[in-house]
PDB file of C-alpha atoms in Angstrom:
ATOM      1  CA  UNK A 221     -22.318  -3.381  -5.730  1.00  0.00           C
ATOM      2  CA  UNK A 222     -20.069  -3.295  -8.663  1.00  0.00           C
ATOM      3  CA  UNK A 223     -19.609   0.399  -8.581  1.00  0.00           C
ATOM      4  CA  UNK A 224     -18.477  -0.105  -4.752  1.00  0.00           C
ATOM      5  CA  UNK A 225     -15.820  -3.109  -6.190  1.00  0.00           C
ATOM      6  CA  UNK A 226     -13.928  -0.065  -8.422  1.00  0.00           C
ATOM      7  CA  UNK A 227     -13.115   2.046  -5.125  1.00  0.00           C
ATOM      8  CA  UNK A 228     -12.194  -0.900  -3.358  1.00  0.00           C
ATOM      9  CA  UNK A 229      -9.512  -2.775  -6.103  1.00  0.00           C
ATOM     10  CA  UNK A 230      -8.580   1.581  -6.557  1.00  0.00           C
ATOM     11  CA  UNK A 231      -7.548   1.622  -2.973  1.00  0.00           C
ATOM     12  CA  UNK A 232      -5.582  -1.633  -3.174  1.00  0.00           C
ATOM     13  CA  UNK A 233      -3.882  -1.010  -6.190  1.00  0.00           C
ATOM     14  CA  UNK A 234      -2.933   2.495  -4.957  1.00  0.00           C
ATOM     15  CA  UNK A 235      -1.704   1.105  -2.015  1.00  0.00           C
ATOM     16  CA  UNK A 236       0.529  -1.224  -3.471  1.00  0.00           C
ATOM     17  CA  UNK A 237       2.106   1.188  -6.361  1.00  0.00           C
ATOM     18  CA  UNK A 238       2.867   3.536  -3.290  1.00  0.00           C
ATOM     19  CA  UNK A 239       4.589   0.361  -1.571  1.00  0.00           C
ATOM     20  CA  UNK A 240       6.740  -0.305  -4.551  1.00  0.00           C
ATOM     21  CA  UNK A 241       7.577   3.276  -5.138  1.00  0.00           C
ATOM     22  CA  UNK A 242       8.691   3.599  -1.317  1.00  0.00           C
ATOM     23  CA  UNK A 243      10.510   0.516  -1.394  1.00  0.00           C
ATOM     24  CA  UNK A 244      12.443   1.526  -4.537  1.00  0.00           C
ATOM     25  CA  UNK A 245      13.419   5.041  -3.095  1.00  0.00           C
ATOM     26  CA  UNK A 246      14.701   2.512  -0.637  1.00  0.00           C
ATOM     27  CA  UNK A 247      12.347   4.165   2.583  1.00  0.00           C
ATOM     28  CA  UNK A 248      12.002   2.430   5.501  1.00  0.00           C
ATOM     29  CA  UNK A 249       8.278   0.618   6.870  1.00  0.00           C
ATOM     30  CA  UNK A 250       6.663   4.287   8.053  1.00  0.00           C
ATOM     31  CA  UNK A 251       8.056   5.377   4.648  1.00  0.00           C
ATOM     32  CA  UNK A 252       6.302   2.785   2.622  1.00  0.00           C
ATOM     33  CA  UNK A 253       2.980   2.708   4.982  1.00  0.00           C
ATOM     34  CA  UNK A 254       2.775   6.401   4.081  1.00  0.00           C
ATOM     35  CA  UNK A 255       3.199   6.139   0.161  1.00  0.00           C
ATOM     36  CA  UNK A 256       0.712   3.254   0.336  1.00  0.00           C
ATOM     37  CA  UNK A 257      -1.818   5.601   2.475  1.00  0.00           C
ATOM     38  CA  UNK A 258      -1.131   8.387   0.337  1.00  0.00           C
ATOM     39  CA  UNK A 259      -1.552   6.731  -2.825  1.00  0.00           C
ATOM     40  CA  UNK A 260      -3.731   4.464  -2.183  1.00  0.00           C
ATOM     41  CA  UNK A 261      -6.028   7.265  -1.249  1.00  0.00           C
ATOM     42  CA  UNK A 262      -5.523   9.310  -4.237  1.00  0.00           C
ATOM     43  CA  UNK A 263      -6.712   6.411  -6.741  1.00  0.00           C
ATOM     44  CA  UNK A 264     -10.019   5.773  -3.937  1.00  0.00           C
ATOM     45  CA  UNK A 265     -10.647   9.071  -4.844  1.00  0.00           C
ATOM     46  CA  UNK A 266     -10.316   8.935  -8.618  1.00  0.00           C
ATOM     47  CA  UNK A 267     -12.844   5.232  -8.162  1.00  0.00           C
ATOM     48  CA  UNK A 268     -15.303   7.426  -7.152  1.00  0.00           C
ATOM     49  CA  UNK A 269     -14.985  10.118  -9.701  1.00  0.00           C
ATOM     50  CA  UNK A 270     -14.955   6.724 -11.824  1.00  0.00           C
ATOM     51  CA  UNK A 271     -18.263   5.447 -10.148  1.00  0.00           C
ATOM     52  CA  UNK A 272     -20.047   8.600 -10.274  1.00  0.00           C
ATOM     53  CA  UNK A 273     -19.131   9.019 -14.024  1.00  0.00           C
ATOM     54  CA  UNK A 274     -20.705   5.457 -14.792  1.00  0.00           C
ATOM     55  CA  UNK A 275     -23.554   5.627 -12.585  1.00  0.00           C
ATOM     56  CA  UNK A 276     -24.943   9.109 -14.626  1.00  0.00           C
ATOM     57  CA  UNK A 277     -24.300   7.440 -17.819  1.00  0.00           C
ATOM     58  CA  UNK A 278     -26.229   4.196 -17.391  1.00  0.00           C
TER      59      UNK A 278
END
């Protein structure tokens, strides 16, 4: 359950660097809801790598 928690907070905290990072290259709301996607995505992605990693080591 606590391997699923790391993709989840990933996701969210992806999702909010890519909102900040839109909204400081001043984009408008498709703008920002496609950083967030897009980001947010890309650090699900590295949870899992994450999870995988700690789930062969212990």
């Amino acid at each position: 359950m606590a391997c699923t928690m790391i993709v989840i907070a990933a996701f969210i905290l992806g999702a909010a660097i890519g909102w900040i990072r839109a909204t400081r290259l001043d984009g408008n709301r498709a703008d920002k809801l496609q950083y967030a996607a897009a980001y947010g995505l890309a650090l699900s992605v590295l949870g899992v790598f994450a999870t995988v990693m700690i789930g062969r080591m212990g």
